[in-house]
Coordinates of C-alpha atoms in Angstrom, one line a residue:
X1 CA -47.3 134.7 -13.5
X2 CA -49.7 134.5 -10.6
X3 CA -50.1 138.0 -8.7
X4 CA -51.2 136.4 -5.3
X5 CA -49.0 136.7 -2.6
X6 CA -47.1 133.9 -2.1
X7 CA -45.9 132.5 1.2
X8 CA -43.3 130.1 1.5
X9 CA -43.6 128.6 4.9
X10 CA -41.5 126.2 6.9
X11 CA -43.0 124.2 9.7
X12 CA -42.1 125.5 13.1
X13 CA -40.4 128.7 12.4
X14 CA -41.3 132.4 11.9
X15 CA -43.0 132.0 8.8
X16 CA -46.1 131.1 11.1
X17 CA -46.3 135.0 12.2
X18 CA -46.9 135.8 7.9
X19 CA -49.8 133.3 7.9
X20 CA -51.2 134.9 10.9
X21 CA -50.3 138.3 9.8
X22 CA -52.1 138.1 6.4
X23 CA -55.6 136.0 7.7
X24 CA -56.1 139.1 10.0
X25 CA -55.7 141.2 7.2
X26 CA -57.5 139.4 5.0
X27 CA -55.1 139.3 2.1
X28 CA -55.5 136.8 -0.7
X29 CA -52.6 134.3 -0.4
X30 CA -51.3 130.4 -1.5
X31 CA -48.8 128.8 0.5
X32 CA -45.7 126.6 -0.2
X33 CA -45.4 124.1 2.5
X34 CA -41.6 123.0 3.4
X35 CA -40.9 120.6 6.2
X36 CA -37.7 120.0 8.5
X37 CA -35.4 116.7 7.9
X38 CA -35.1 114.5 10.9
X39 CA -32.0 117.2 11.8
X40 CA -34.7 119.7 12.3
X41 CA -33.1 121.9 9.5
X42 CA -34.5 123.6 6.6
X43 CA -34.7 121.9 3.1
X44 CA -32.3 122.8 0.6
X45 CA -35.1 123.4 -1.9
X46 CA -35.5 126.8 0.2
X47 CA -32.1 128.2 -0.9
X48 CA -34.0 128.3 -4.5
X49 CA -36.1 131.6 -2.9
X50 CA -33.6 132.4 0.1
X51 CA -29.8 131.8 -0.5
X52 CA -29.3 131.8 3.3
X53 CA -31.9 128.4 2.8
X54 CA -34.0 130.3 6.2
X55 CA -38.1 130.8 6.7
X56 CA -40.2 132.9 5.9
X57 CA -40.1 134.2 2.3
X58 CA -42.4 135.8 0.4
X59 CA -42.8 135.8 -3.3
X60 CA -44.4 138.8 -4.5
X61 CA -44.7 140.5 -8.1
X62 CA -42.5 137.8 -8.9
X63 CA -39.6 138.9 -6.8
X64 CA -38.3 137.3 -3.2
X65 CA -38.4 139.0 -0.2
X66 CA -36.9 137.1 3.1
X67 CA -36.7 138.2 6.7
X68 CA -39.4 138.4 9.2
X69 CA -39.5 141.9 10.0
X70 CA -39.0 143.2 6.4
X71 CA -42.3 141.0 5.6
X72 CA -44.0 142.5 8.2
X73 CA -43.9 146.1 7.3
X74 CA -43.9 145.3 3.6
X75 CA -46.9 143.5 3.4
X76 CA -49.4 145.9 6.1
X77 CA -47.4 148.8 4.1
X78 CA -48.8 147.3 1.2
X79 CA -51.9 145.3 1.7
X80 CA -53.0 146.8 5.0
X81 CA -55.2 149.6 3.9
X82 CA -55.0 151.2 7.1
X83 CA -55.3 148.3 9.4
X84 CA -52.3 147.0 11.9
X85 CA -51.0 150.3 12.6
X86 CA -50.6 151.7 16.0
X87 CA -52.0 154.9 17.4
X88 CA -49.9 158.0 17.3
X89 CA -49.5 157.4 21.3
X90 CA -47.8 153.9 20.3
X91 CA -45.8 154.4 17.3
X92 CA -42.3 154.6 19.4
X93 CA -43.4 151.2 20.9
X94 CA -43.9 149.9 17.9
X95 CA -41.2 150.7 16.2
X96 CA -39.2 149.4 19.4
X97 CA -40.5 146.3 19.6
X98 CA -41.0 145.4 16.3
X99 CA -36.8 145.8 16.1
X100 CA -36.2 144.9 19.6
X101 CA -37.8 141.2 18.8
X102 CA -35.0 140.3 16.5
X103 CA -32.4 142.4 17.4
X104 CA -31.9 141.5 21.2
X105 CA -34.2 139.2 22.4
X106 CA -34.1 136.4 19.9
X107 CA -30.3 135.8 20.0
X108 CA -30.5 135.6 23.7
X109 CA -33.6 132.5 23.2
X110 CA -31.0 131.0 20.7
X111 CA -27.8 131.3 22.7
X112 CA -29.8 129.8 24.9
X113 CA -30.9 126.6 23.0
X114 CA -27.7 125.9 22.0
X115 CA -26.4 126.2 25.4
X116 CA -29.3 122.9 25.5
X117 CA -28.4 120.8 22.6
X118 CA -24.5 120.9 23.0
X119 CA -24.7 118.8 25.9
X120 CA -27.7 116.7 24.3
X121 CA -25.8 116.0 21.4
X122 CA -22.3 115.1 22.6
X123 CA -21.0 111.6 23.2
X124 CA -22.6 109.9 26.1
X125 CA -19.9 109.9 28.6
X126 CA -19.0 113.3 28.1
X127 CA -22.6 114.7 28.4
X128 CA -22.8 114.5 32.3
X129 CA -19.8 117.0 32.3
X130 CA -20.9 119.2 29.5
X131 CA -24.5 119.6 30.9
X132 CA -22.8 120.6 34.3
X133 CA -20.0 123.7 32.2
X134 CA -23.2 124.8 30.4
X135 CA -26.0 124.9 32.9
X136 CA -23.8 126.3 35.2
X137 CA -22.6 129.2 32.5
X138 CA -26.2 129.6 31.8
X139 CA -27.4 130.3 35.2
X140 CA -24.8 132.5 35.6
X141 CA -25.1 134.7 32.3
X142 CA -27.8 133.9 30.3
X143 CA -30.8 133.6 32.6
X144 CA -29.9 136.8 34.5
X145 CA -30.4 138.5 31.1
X146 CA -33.5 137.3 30.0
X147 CA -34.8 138.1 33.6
X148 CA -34.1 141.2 32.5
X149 CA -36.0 140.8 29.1
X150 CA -39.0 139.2 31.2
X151 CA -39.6 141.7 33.8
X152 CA -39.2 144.6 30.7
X153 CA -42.0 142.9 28.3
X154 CA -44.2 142.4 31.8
X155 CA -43.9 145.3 32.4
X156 CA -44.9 147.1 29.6
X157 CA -47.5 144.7 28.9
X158 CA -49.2 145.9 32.2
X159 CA -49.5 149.0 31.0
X160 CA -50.0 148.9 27.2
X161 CA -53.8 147.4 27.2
X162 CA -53.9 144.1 24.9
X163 CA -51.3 144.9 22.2
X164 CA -47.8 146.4 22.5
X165 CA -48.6 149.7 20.9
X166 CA -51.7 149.7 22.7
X167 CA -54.6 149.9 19.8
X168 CA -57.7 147.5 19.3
X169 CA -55.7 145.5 16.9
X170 CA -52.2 143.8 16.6
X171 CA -49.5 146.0 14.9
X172 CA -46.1 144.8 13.2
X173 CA -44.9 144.6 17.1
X174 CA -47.1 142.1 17.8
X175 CA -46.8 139.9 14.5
X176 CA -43.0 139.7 15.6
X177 CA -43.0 139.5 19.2
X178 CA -45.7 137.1 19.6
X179 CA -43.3 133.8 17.7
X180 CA -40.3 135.0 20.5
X181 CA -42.6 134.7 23.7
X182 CA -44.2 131.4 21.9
X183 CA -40.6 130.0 21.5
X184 CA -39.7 131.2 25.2
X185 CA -42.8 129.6 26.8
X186 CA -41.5 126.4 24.8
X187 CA -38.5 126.4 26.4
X188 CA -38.4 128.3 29.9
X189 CA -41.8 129.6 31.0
X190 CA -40.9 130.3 34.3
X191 CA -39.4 133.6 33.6
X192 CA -42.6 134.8 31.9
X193 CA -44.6 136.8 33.8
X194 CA -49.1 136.7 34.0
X195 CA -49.6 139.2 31.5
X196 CA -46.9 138.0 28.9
X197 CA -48.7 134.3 29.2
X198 CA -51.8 135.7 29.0
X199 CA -50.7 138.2 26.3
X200 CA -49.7 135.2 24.0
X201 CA -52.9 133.1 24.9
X202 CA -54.8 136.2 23.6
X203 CA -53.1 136.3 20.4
X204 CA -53.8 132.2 20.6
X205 CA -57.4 132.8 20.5
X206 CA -58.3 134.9 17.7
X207 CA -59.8 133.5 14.6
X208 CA -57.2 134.5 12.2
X209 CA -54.8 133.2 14.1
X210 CA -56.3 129.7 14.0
X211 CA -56.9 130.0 10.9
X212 CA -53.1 130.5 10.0
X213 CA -52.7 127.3 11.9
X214 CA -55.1 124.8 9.2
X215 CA -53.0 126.5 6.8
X216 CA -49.8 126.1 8.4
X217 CA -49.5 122.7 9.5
X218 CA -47.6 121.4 12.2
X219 CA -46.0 123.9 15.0
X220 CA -44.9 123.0 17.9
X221 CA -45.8 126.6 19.5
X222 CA -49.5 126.8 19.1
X223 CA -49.9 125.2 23.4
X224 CA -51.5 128.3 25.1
X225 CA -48.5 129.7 28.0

């Protein structure tokens, strides 16, 4: 049985954060490509290491682990050797908004994408109609909230130096909030504020995670905000 991390990573989806998270730590990994159908779902061969059939798992001393955030802290707990963790003075941000990424902000982006393919996907002569209920419930509901989300993130991010918990070097807050703001900026950049964009663009530059991107393949979310 191999003991090298294994990552098993579907294009466009959260596993990208795993790849980036173990080139900046330099941990010895292989990767298992899986690819999207024309539906834009996952493979069923991914229920054989996830019964949910969702991205990322690891495969590690030749048991599973799924879940982004679980990842995270497993793998800098394990293979960080000190590295990725915030100063004292940013452990309560981290913490936060290595939960807060999951927990509220992402179901807010996905409410919000299905609020987009409904219409997109419904008979043609209905869509007109459809696109008019949703938008309108959207504008009204949704969007107020993630103004909300927008102006928090901005905020903190004017304060925080380069990374959320406000170190030299991204932490498990950054690993998970970095995909979110990448999938925003895909879908609705306008809300974002100057220093989420150029937040995102920063983690964009750094070597590791470019390197995470030849290993990854295709995703859609690599465009600088």
């Amino acid at each position: 049985m191999s003991s090298t991390l294994l990552i098993h990573h579907l294009n466009d989806s959260r596993s990208q954060r795993i790849l980036w998270l173990v080139e900046e730590l330099g941990v010895p990994y292989e990767v298992k490509r899986y690819e999207r159908g024309a539906d834009r779902l996952a493979p069923k061969e991914l229920k054989e290491v996830n019964p949910l059939g969702g991205a990322p798992v690891i495969t590690d001393g030749g048991r599973n682990l799924p879940e982004s955030g679980a990842i995270v802290e497993y793998i800098i707990s394990k293979y960080g050797e000190g590295r990725a963790q915030p100063p004292e003075a940013g452990m309560l941000d981290n913490l936060y908004f290595t939960h807060y990424s999951e927990a509220s902000l992402m179901p807010m982006l996905v409410q919000q994408l299905i609020f987009k393919m409904i219409p997109a996907q419904a008979p043609f002569l209905i869509r007109p109609l459809l696109n008019a209920i949703f938008n309108k419930i959207s504008a009204g509901f949704i969007e107020p909230r993630l103004k909300l989300h927008a102006d928090m993130i901005e905020k903190h991010l004017e304060k925080c130096g380069d990374w959320i918990a406000g170190g030299s070097e991204p932490t498990a807050a950054d690993y998970m909030m970095v995909f979110c703001l990448e999938a925003w900026g895909n879908s609705s950049p306008f809300l974002l504020g100057p220093k989420t964009k150029a937040y995102v663009n920063r983690a964009h530059a750094r070597p590791a995670y470019k390197r995470a991107l030849e290993k990854g393949g295709e995703y859609k979310y690599a465009g600088d905000l």
